[in-house]
XYZ file of N, CA, C and O in Angstrom:
780
model
N 0.823 -1.219 0.000
C 0.000 0.000 0.000
C 0.852 1.261 0.000
O 1.947 1.273 0.570
N 0.342 2.294 -0.598
C 1.073 3.554 -0.700
C 1.092 4.270 0.646
O 0.061 4.653 1.169
N 2.265 4.446 1.209
C 2.423 5.028 2.550
C 1.946 6.482 2.622
O 1.387 6.895 3.608
N 2.208 7.239 1.552
C 1.930 8.678 1.594
C 0.475 8.996 1.936
O 0.192 9.916 2.672
N -0.433 8.212 1.378
C -1.859 8.517 1.546
C -2.270 8.499 3.008
O -3.011 9.353 3.469
N -1.761 7.519 3.750
C -2.189 7.383 5.141
C -1.695 8.550 5.998
O -2.256 8.837 7.038
N -0.642 9.207 5.554
C -0.092 10.285 6.380
C -0.767 11.628 6.136
O -0.614 12.551 6.914
N -1.520 11.737 5.031
C -2.156 13.017 4.738
C -3.291 13.284 5.706
O -4.095 12.415 5.998
N -3.325 14.498 6.216
C -4.450 14.891 7.066
C -5.703 14.971 6.189
O -5.639 15.499 5.087
N -6.830 14.475 6.695
C -8.042 14.681 5.907
C -8.387 16.174 5.912
O -8.381 16.802 6.968
N -8.587 16.734 4.762
C -9.000 18.134 4.764
C -10.515 18.169 4.807
O -11.173 17.491 4.015
N -11.007 18.895 5.759
C -12.442 18.949 5.923
C -12.958 20.200 5.253
O -12.487 21.307 5.514
N -13.914 20.009 4.356
C -14.470 21.159 3.656
C -15.876 21.410 4.151
O -16.580 20.500 4.555
N -16.235 22.653 4.102
C -17.563 23.058 4.556
C -18.522 23.172 3.380
O -18.152 23.662 2.321
N -19.735 22.725 3.609
C -20.832 22.993 2.682
C -21.800 23.838 3.512
O -22.608 23.308 4.266
N -21.647 25.154 3.409
C -22.345 26.068 4.303
C -23.471 26.783 3.571
O -23.273 27.303 2.473
N -24.632 26.790 4.184
C -25.774 27.525 3.634
C -26.170 28.618 4.610
O -26.432 28.328 5.783
N -26.173 29.849 4.146
C -26.647 30.961 4.976
C -28.090 31.244 4.596
O -28.401 31.430 3.419
N -28.955 31.287 5.581
C -30.366 31.608 5.353
C -30.644 32.906 6.107
O -30.624 32.939 7.336
N -30.820 33.982 5.332
C -30.827 35.332 5.913
C -32.219 35.950 5.838
O -32.824 36.025 4.764
N -32.686 36.400 6.973
C -33.999 37.038 7.075
C -33.873 38.453 6.515
O -33.055 39.244 6.968
N -34.697 38.761 5.505
C -34.682 40.123 4.990
C -36.100 40.707 5.030
O -36.494 41.517 4.206
N -36.882 40.252 6.022
C -38.249 40.752 6.160
C -38.222 42.186 6.699
O -37.180 42.697 7.112
N -39.390 42.788 6.699
C -39.518 44.194 7.079
C -38.928 44.517 8.447
O -38.357 45.586 8.654
N -39.080 43.574 9.386
C -38.595 43.824 10.746
C -37.068 43.885 10.808
O -36.487 44.256 11.823
N -36.395 43.517 9.703
C -34.932 43.545 9.676
C -34.405 44.877 9.130
O -33.191 45.059 9.011
N -35.307 45.790 8.776
C -34.888 47.079 8.200
C -33.856 47.787 9.074
O -33.865 47.660 10.279
N -32.996 48.563 8.420
C -32.052 49.385 9.186
C -30.837 48.604 9.631
O -30.240 47.872 8.843
N -30.486 48.738 10.905
C -29.197 48.206 11.359
C -29.163 46.676 11.319
O -28.109 46.088 11.128
N -30.308 46.026 11.486
C -30.278 44.557 11.516
C -29.839 43.970 10.181
O -28.992 43.080 10.134
N -30.408 44.465 9.093
C -30.041 43.910 7.790
C -28.578 44.239 7.480
O -27.854 43.438 6.891
N -28.122 45.409 7.938
C -26.709 45.768 7.732
C -25.799 44.809 8.496
O -24.779 44.371 7.974
N -26.190 44.466 9.727
C -25.394 43.508 10.510
C -25.313 42.162 9.800
O -24.267 41.518 9.766
N -26.454 41.756 9.251
C -26.505 40.467 8.564
C -25.580 40.479 7.344
O -24.838 39.528 7.095
N -25.604 41.580 6.595
C -24.741 41.676 5.402
C -23.267 41.631 5.788
O -22.470 40.908 5.184
N -22.908 42.418 6.809
C -21.506 42.448 7.247
C -21.087 41.057 7.713
O -20.007 40.559 7.381
N -21.968 40.421 8.469
C -21.661 39.080 8.984
C -21.450 38.114 7.826
O -20.498 37.322 7.817
N -22.328 38.176 6.824
C -22.203 37.273 5.671
C -20.898 37.537 4.927
O -20.201 36.604 4.506
N -20.541 38.814 4.785
C -19.265 39.162 4.134
C -18.089 38.571 4.911
O -17.160 38.015 4.328
N -18.145 38.712 6.241
C -17.036 38.202 7.060
C -16.926 36.688 6.952
O -15.837 36.134 6.945
N -18.084 36.026 6.913
C -18.094 34.567 6.805
C -17.449 34.152 5.481
O -16.625 33.237 5.432
N -17.800 34.856 4.412
C -17.217 34.556 3.103
C -15.698 34.746 3.141
O -14.939 33.911 2.646
N -15.256 35.835 3.776
C -13.812 36.073 3.892
C -13.118 34.933 4.638
O -11.969 34.601 4.363
N -13.825 34.385 5.596
C -13.278 33.374 6.495
C -13.177 31.985 5.882
O -12.399 31.155 6.326
N -13.993 31.724 4.875
C -14.024 30.385 4.292
C -12.897 30.205 3.283
O -12.337 31.173 2.792
N -12.586 28.960 2.982
C -11.516 28.719 2.014
C -12.124 28.468 0.632
O -13.307 28.191 0.512
N -11.294 28.551 -0.388
C -11.768 28.388 -1.770
C -12.310 26.989 -2.029
O -13.028 26.764 -2.994
N -11.951 26.041 -1.169
C -12.422 24.664 -1.347
C -13.787 24.425 -0.710
O -14.378 23.368 -0.892
N -14.228 25.384 0.092
C -15.539 25.241 0.724
C -16.635 25.603 -0.271
O -16.388 26.271 -1.275
N -17.843 25.168 0.044
C -19.017 25.562 -0.737
C -19.880 26.506 0.081
O -20.007 26.333 1.295
N -20.476 27.474 -0.582
C -21.430 28.342 0.103
C -22.675 28.493 -0.759
O -22.604 28.449 -1.992
N -23.802 28.638 -0.091
C -25.022 29.066 -0.772
C -25.698 30.055 0.168
O -25.520 29.985 1.387
N -26.417 31.001 -0.409
C -27.064 32.037 0.392
C -28.509 32.198 -0.059
O -28.783 32.370 -1.247
N -29.402 32.127 0.914
C -30.830 32.333 0.693
C -31.241 33.578 1.455
O -30.876 33.737 2.627
N -31.999 34.450 0.822
C -32.626 35.562 1.537
C -34.127 35.286 1.526
O -34.674 34.859 0.509
N -34.782 35.487 2.671
C -36.212 35.201 2.680
C -36.995 36.280 3.405
O -36.503 36.945 4.305
N -38.220 36.467 2.968
C -39.222 37.214 3.729
C -40.461 36.325 3.734
O -40.445 35.285 4.378
N -41.518 36.675 2.977
C -42.621 35.713 2.877
C -42.440 34.807 1.673
O -43.292 34.002 1.347
N -41.317 34.977 0.984
C -40.884 33.976 -0.003
C -39.374 33.927 0.040
O -38.745 34.793 0.650
N -38.807 32.934 -0.612
C -37.353 32.754 -0.535
C -36.728 33.060 -1.885
O -37.305 32.782 -2.930
N -35.556 33.643 -1.839
C -34.809 33.950 -3.054
C -33.405 33.377 -2.895
O -32.767 33.547 -1.849
N -32.942 32.659 -3.924
C -31.568 32.144 -3.895
C -30.650 33.287 -4.339
O -30.623 33.655 -5.506
N -29.940 33.868 -3.400
C -29.016 34.967 -3.706
C -27.750 34.398 -4.333
O -27.214 34.928 -5.301
N -27.262 33.306 -3.765
C -26.083 32.618 -4.301
C -26.395 31.130 -4.320
O -26.605 30.527 -3.262
N -26.472 30.555 -5.508
C -26.669 29.103 -5.609
C -25.368 28.425 -5.198
O -24.286 28.996 -5.348
N -25.481 27.226 -4.664
C -24.331 26.506 -4.111
C -23.121 26.578 -5.046
O -23.207 26.183 -6.203
N -22.027 27.095 -4.525
C -20.847 27.327 -5.355
C -19.587 27.291 -4.487
O -19.636 27.610 -3.303
N -18.437 26.902 -5.071
C -17.176 27.046 -4.337
C -16.825 28.534 -4.218
O -17.292 29.346 -5.020
N -16.004 28.861 -3.239
C -15.701 30.275 -2.965
C -14.523 30.776 -3.790
O -13.529 31.259 -3.247
N -14.633 30.678 -5.095
C -13.495 31.092 -5.918
C -13.509 32.593 -6.207
O -12.471 33.182 -6.434
N -14.682 33.217 -6.195
C -14.751 34.647 -6.492
C -15.468 35.385 -5.361
O -16.634 35.747 -5.466
N -14.745 35.590 -4.273
C -15.361 36.176 -3.082
C -15.941 37.575 -3.317
O -17.028 37.870 -2.843
N -15.243 38.464 -4.049
C -15.809 39.811 -4.242
C -17.185 39.794 -4.902
O -18.079 40.540 -4.485
N -17.388 38.946 -5.904
C -18.695 38.960 -6.567
C -19.769 38.355 -5.662
O -20.926 38.770 -5.687
N -19.401 37.380 -4.830
C -20.364 36.802 -3.886
C -20.795 37.867 -2.874
O -21.980 38.005 -2.556
N -19.814 38.634 -2.392
C -20.136 39.682 -1.409
C -21.002 40.771 -2.039
O -21.919 41.289 -1.402
N -20.741 41.072 -3.302
C -21.534 42.101 -3.994
C -23.008 41.685 -4.070
O -23.907 42.514 -3.889
N -23.251 40.394 -4.314
C -24.641 39.916 -4.393
C -25.354 40.103 -3.055
O -26.530 40.459 -3.017
N -24.643 39.847 -1.987
C -25.249 39.984 -0.652
C -25.538 41.450 -0.342
O -26.549 41.780 0.276
N -24.667 42.332 -0.793
C -24.835 43.768 -0.522
C -26.140 44.316 -1.089
O -26.643 45.336 -0.617
N -26.675 43.664 -2.103
C -27.891 44.158 -2.757
C -29.177 43.827 -1.995
O -30.240 44.311 -2.348
N -29.077 43.004 -0.958
C -30.288 42.625 -0.222
C -30.965 43.841 0.408
O -30.298 44.696 0.979
N -32.293 43.897 0.285
C -33.058 44.965 0.933
C -34.173 44.337 1.761
O -34.674 43.262 1.419
N -34.548 44.992 2.848
C -35.557 44.436 3.748
C -36.958 44.861 3.330
O -37.209 46.034 3.071
N -37.868 43.883 3.270
C -39.282 44.167 3.012
C -40.074 42.889 3.254
O -39.509 41.793 3.302
N -41.384 43.018 3.398
C -42.256 41.847 3.416
C -42.377 41.164 4.770
O -41.780 41.571 5.759
N -43.156 40.100 4.789
C -43.411 39.334 6.010
C -42.316 38.308 6.261
O -41.314 38.277 5.563
N -42.522 37.479 7.293
C -41.497 36.501 7.670
C -42.062 35.094 7.616
O -42.970 34.773 8.374
N -41.522 34.278 6.738
C -41.865 32.852 6.740
C -40.576 32.054 6.694
O -40.020 31.808 5.625
N -40.126 31.678 7.872
C -38.837 30.998 7.995
C -38.821 29.684 7.206
O -37.807 29.316 6.611
N -39.962 28.993 7.176
C -40.001 27.705 6.481
C -39.599 27.848 5.013
O -38.882 27.005 4.469
N -40.027 28.948 4.380
C -39.676 29.164 2.967
C -38.154 29.262 2.828
O -37.568 28.711 1.913
N -37.540 30.001 3.744
C -36.082 30.154 3.716
C -35.363 28.836 3.949
O -34.428 28.487 3.227
N -35.828 28.089 4.956
C -35.192 26.804 5.273
C -35.329 25.817 4.109
O -34.379 25.118 3.774
N -36.522 25.769 3.493
C -36.751 24.819 2.395
C -35.801 25.096 1.244
O -35.177 24.180 0.689
N -35.696 26.380 0.881
C -34.787 26.749 -0.211
C -33.349 26.443 0.193
O -32.537 26.002 -0.628
N -33.036 26.658 1.464
C -31.688 26.381 1.974
C -31.337 24.905 1.890
O -30.235 24.533 1.492
N -32.288 24.054 2.242
C -32.044 22.607 2.206
C -31.766 22.161 0.769
O -30.870 21.354 0.520
N -32.511 22.711 -0.177
C -32.266 22.367 -1.587
C -30.830 22.689 -1.980
O -30.164 21.909 -2.660
N -30.347 23.862 -1.563
C -28.968 24.253 -1.895
C -27.961 23.370 -1.160
O -26.950 22.966 -1.728
N -28.245 23.078 0.095
C -27.327 22.237 0.878
C -27.204 20.854 0.240
O -26.128 20.265 0.202
N -28.325 20.355 -0.285
C -28.317 19.006 -0.874
C -27.537 18.961 -2.183
O -27.088 17.886 -2.599
N -27.358 20.113 -2.825
C -26.640 20.140 -4.106
C -25.219 19.609 -3.959
O -24.683 18.978 -4.866
N -24.595 19.865 -2.809
C -23.219 19.396 -2.594
C -23.108 18.483 -1.382
O -22.037 18.348 -0.801
N -24.225 17.888 -1.012
C -24.233 17.062 0.197
C -23.191 15.974 0.047
O -23.210 15.229 -0.926
N -22.249 15.931 0.978
C -21.214 14.914 0.851
C -20.803 14.410 2.213
O -20.806 15.163 3.182
N -20.446 13.142 2.269
C -20.000 12.584 3.540
C -18.625 13.137 3.897
O -18.209 13.079 5.041
N -17.912 13.680 2.896
C -16.591 14.252 3.171
C -16.693 15.749 3.465
O -15.704 16.449 3.527
N -17.926 16.237 3.625
C -18.124 17.666 3.893
C -18.858 17.837 5.216
O -19.639 16.973 5.611
N -18.608 18.948 5.862
C -19.454 19.332 6.985
C -20.597 20.152 6.390
O -20.385 21.230 5.841
N -21.797 19.604 6.448
C -22.976 20.242 5.855
C -23.706 21.003 6.953
O -24.210 20.393 7.895
N -23.722 22.318 6.841
C -24.306 23.093 7.927
C -25.050 24.315 7.397
O -24.640 24.916 6.404
N -26.131 24.639 8.076
C -26.929 25.794 7.700
C -26.936 26.779 8.860
O -27.058 26.379 10.011
N -26.741 28.043 8.535
C -26.856 29.102 9.543
C -28.072 29.943 9.213
O -28.157 30.501 8.120
N -28.976 30.042 10.155
C -30.176 30.858 9.995
C -30.011 32.129 10.831
O -29.803 32.045 12.040
N -30.051 33.281 10.170
C -30.007 34.560 10.883
C -31.371 35.217 10.763
O -31.828 35.514 9.665
N -32.021 35.439 11.901
C -33.384 35.961 11.864
C -33.721 36.687 13.158
O -33.068 36.450 14.177
N -34.740 37.529 13.124
C -35.239 38.025 14.405
C -36.274 37.045 14.957
O -36.825 37.253 16.024
N -36.517 35.965 14.202
C -37.031 34.753 14.826
C -38.512 34.668 15.076
O -38.964 33.764 15.757
N -39.300 35.595 14.594
C -40.740 35.423 14.702
C -41.273 35.083 13.337
O -41.142 35.847 12.405
N -41.843 33.893 13.238
C -42.338 33.422 11.954
C -43.829 33.189 12.094
O -44.325 33.031 13.202
N -44.537 33.184 10.990
C -45.989 33.159 11.060
C -46.558 31.822 10.660
O -46.546 31.462 9.492
N -47.007 31.039 11.655
C -47.818 29.860 11.392
C -47.087 28.679 10.772
O -47.726 27.712 10.381
N -45.761 28.736 10.664
C -45.085 27.612 10.007
C -44.039 26.967 10.915
O -43.157 26.262 10.447
N -44.174 27.168 12.227
C -43.164 26.614 13.140
C -43.103 25.086 13.074
O -42.031 24.504 13.044
N -44.275 24.443 13.024
C -44.285 22.979 12.992
C -43.625 22.454 11.719
O -42.892 21.465 11.753
N -43.891 23.134 10.594
C -43.247 22.742 9.335
C -41.729 22.873 9.453
O -40.979 22.015 8.979
N -41.285 23.966 10.077
C -39.837 24.191 10.257
C -39.220 23.063 11.077
O -38.153 22.537 10.740
N -39.887 22.692 12.164
C -39.335 21.666 13.054
C -39.319 20.299 12.361
O -38.374 19.529 12.511
N -40.362 20.029 11.564
C -40.394 18.759 10.816
C -39.254 18.724 9.798
O -38.603 17.689 9.604
N -39.005 19.873 9.165
C -37.910 19.953 8.191
C -36.564 19.738 8.893
O -35.677 19.065 8.354
N -36.419 20.279 10.099
C -35.176 20.096 10.858
C -34.935 18.608 11.143
O -33.796 18.129 11.085
N -35.995 17.865 11.431
C -35.844 16.416 11.638
C -35.312 15.744 10.381
O -34.432 14.893 10.442
N -35.865 16.136 9.237
C -35.410 15.584 7.950
C -33.943 15.926 7.712
O -33.151 15.094 7.280
N -33.594 17.202 7.985
C -32.215 17.645 7.782
C -31.256 16.815 8.614
O -30.176 16.435 8.161
N -31.678 16.545 9.839
C -30.839 15.765 10.739
C -30.557 14.387 10.143
O -29.425 13.900 10.177
N -31.579 13.778 9.540
C -31.394 12.456 8.909
C -30.481 12.550 7.694
O -29.745 11.623 7.385
N -30.514 13.694 7.014
C -29.648 13.901 5.839
C -28.218 14.251 6.229
O -27.348 14.369 5.370
N -27.992 14.502 7.507
C -26.660 14.901 7.949
C -26.386 16.381 7.772
O -25.237 16.804 7.656
N -27.452 17.194 7.751
C -27.284 18.645 7.662
C -27.600 19.246 9.032
O -28.700 19.059 9.555
N -26.635 19.935 9.599
C -26.866 20.595 10.880
C -27.419 21.989 10.656
O -27.244 22.573 9.591
N -28.101 22.509 11.673
C -28.577 23.888 11.569
C -28.256 24.620 12.864
O -28.466 24.095 13.951
N -27.675 25.796 12.730
C -27.487 26.674 13.880
C -28.281 27.944 13.627
O -28.392 28.393 12.490
N -28.840 28.485 14.690
C -29.699 29.654 14.546
C -29.116 30.824 15.314
O -28.549 30.651 16.393
N -29.243 32.005 14.733
C -28.776 33.228 15.372
C -29.930 34.201 15.444
O -30.527 34.533 14.417
N -30.244 34.642 16.625
C -31.346 35.580 16.805
C -30.827 36.995 16.883
O -29.847 37.278 17.571
N -31.486 37.898 16.174
C -31.136 39.321 16.201
C -32.266 40.098 16.864
O -33.427 39.712 16.757
N -31.916 41.202 17.472
C -32.957 42.047 18.052
C -33.439 41.478 19.372
O -33.013 40.411 19.802
N -34.359 42.168 20.021
C -34.725 41.789 21.385
C -35.946 40.902 21.439
O -36.274 40.349 22.473
N -36.662 40.779 20.333
C -37.910 40.027 20.399
C -37.807 38.734 19.608
O -38.782 38.196 19.154
N -36.585 38.223 19.456
C -36.431 36.964 18.733
C -37.031 35.838 19.552
O -37.053 35.876 20.765
N -37.547 34.842 18.847
C -38.248 33.745 19.491
C -37.233 32.670 19.882
O -36.997 31.725 19.152
N -36.630 32.845 21.063
C -35.504 31.972 21.421
C -35.937 30.527 21.619
O -35.213 29.608 21.249
N -37.131 30.287 22.154
C -37.571 28.900 22.388
C -37.671 28.149 21.060
O -37.186 27.025 20.922
N -38.278 28.797 20.077
C -38.439 28.175 18.760
C -37.085 27.935 18.098
O -36.808 26.846 17.583
N -36.208 28.939 18.125
C -34.901 28.795 17.468
C -34.045 27.745 18.174
O -33.304 27.001 17.531
N -34.165 27.666 19.511
C -33.455 26.613 20.264
C -33.915 25.230 19.819
O -33.109 24.336 19.590
N -35.243 25.074 19.733
C -35.818 23.788 19.309
C -35.287 23.392 17.948
O -34.903 22.246 17.719
N -35.305 24.368 17.054
C -34.918 24.126 15.669
C -33.477 23.629 15.604
O -33.175 22.625 14.967
N -32.585 24.337 16.294
C -31.164 23.977 16.256
C -30.913 22.643 16.951
O -30.151 21.810 16.463
N -31.579 22.429 18.092
C -31.247 21.237 18.878
C -31.669 19.956 18.161
O -31.110 18.897 18.397
N -32.626 20.043 17.245
C -33.042 18.857 16.494
C -31.904 18.312 15.628
O -31.914 17.144 15.263
N -30.949 19.151 15.265
C -29.853 18.683 14.405
C -28.512 18.710 15.132
O -27.472 18.554 14.508
N -28.531 18.957 16.428
C -27.271 19.044 17.169
C -26.552 20.360 16.949
O -25.372 20.491 17.248
N -27.260 21.358 16.410
C -26.653 22.678 16.213
C -26.786 23.529 17.465
O -27.173 23.050 18.526
N -26.467 24.798 17.351
C -26.512 25.708 18.488
C -27.412 26.876 18.147
O -27.627 27.198 16.983
N -27.864 27.543 19.191
C -28.706 28.716 19.012
C -28.116 29.821 19.874
O -27.746 29.585 21.020
N -28.005 31.014 19.327
C -27.341 32.080 20.078
C -27.965 33.416 19.715
O -28.459 33.604 18.603
N -27.952 34.314 20.687
C -28.397 35.686 20.428
C -27.176 36.478 19.977
O -26.116 36.378 20.591
N -27.309 37.236 18.902
C -26.171 38.047 18.474
C -26.559 39.514 18.439
O -27.682 39.861 18.113
N -25.617 40.350 18.788
C -25.901 41.790 18.756
C -24.947 42.523 17.830
O -25.050 43.719 17.680
N -24.010 41.790 17.218
C -23.081 42.481 16.312
C -22.554 41.498 15.279
O -22.606 40.282 15.483
N -22.038 42.046 14.203
C -21.453 41.199 13.155
C -20.265 40.417 13.717
O -20.036 39.268 13.345
N -19.515 41.035 14.635
C -18.375 40.329 15.229
C -18.827 39.073 15.957
O -18.152 38.052 15.938
N -19.998 39.175 16.607
C -20.516 38.018 17.337
C -20.818 36.872 16.371
O -20.612 35.709 16.692
N -21.274 37.208 15.175
C -21.559 36.168 14.179
C -20.274 35.455 13.801
O -20.210 34.231 13.726
N -19.234 36.230 13.567
C -17.971 35.635 13.134
C -17.367 34.786 14.251
O -16.887 33.684 14.016
N -17.465 35.287 15.491
C -16.980 34.496 16.631
C -17.731 33.184 16.719
O -17.146 32.121 16.901
N -19.048 33.273 16.570
C -19.894 32.078 16.630
C -19.488 31.092 15.536
O -19.355 29.898 15.769
N -19.295 31.620 14.333
C -18.865 30.785 13.203
C -17.576 30.059 13.550
O -17.449 28.860 13.369
N -16.613 30.829 14.056
C -15.311 30.235 14.350
C -15.422 29.185 15.450
O -14.877 28.097 15.333
N -16.132 29.531 16.519
C -16.254 28.589 17.641
C -17.006 27.338 17.229
O -16.591 26.231 17.522
N -18.140 27.531 16.549
C -19.010 26.386 16.293
C -18.659 25.650 15.020
O -18.546 24.441 15.026
N -18.492 26.383 13.948
C -18.268 25.679 12.696
C -16.868 25.075 12.679
O -16.670 23.953 12.242
N -15.905 25.765 13.236
C -14.556 25.158 13.336
C -14.599 23.921 14.221
O -13.957 22.929 13.930
N -15.376 24.005 15.311
C -15.508 22.819 16.164
C -16.119 21.667 15.394
O -15.727 20.521 15.547
N -17.106 21.990 14.557
C -17.733 20.948 13.744
C -16.696 20.303 12.848
O -16.630 19.085 12.732
N -15.860 21.131 12.209
C -14.881 20.551 11.285
C -13.848 19.743 12.058
O -13.409 18.703 11.595
N -13.489 20.183 13.268
C -12.519 19.420 14.066
C -13.097 18.074 14.477
O -12.446 17.042 14.370
N -14.334 18.102 14.945
C -14.993 16.862 15.353
C -15.097 15.925 14.157
O -14.901 14.713 14.265
N -15.365 16.523 13.004
C -15.517 15.749 11.786
C -14.194 15.097 11.396
O -14.136 13.912 11.070
N -13.121 15.861 11.491
C -11.800 15.339 11.121
C -11.437 14.153 12.001
O -10.827 13.191 11.557
N -11.839 14.206 13.285
C -11.538 13.083 14.182
C -12.334 11.843 13.805
O -11.878 10.739 13.963
N -13.571 12.076 13.303
C -14.424 10.951 12.885
C -13.883 10.254 11.644
O -14.043 9.068 11.486
N -13.262 11.031 10.753
C -12.876 10.505 9.435
C -11.850 9.389 9.559
O -10.933 9.483 10.340
């Protein structure tokens, strides 16, 4: 057997989906925080990782279809164009996110979704939780980040815990990046040990 192969560290790549709330309640500083956070996350990822970005209000829009991070400036430019309007239906965002996550679903990847929202959704909580169960079976984790003071922490906690993800309140873009580093890096480390 070839000795070299066994000595190589497994490189763990991320298949990351950002699901960003751009509903009316996110107007002003919240949507700006989300954009800055998304930009920082893109800066932080490597060219071998995959990213997809969904923006949602009462419908979902694929801002960035699942792609490797080869052209970071153009990806960031797409995110900068997001504007806040409309109602909030988290399920629409999650559903579109799962489709993108599945595009590159791989056992050699850490498949994870980050949901940034102020966390009040209308009438679709049960659908969201059922989808989280499905995601868990597919090997897609979800972590939730609540913005603002009226985020629905119980619901977001439930959602994340169904897939072994985390739920956290954030008040700044820096907090998002710290969370990414602490949690997503931990995921990749745990994954590397499993491989």
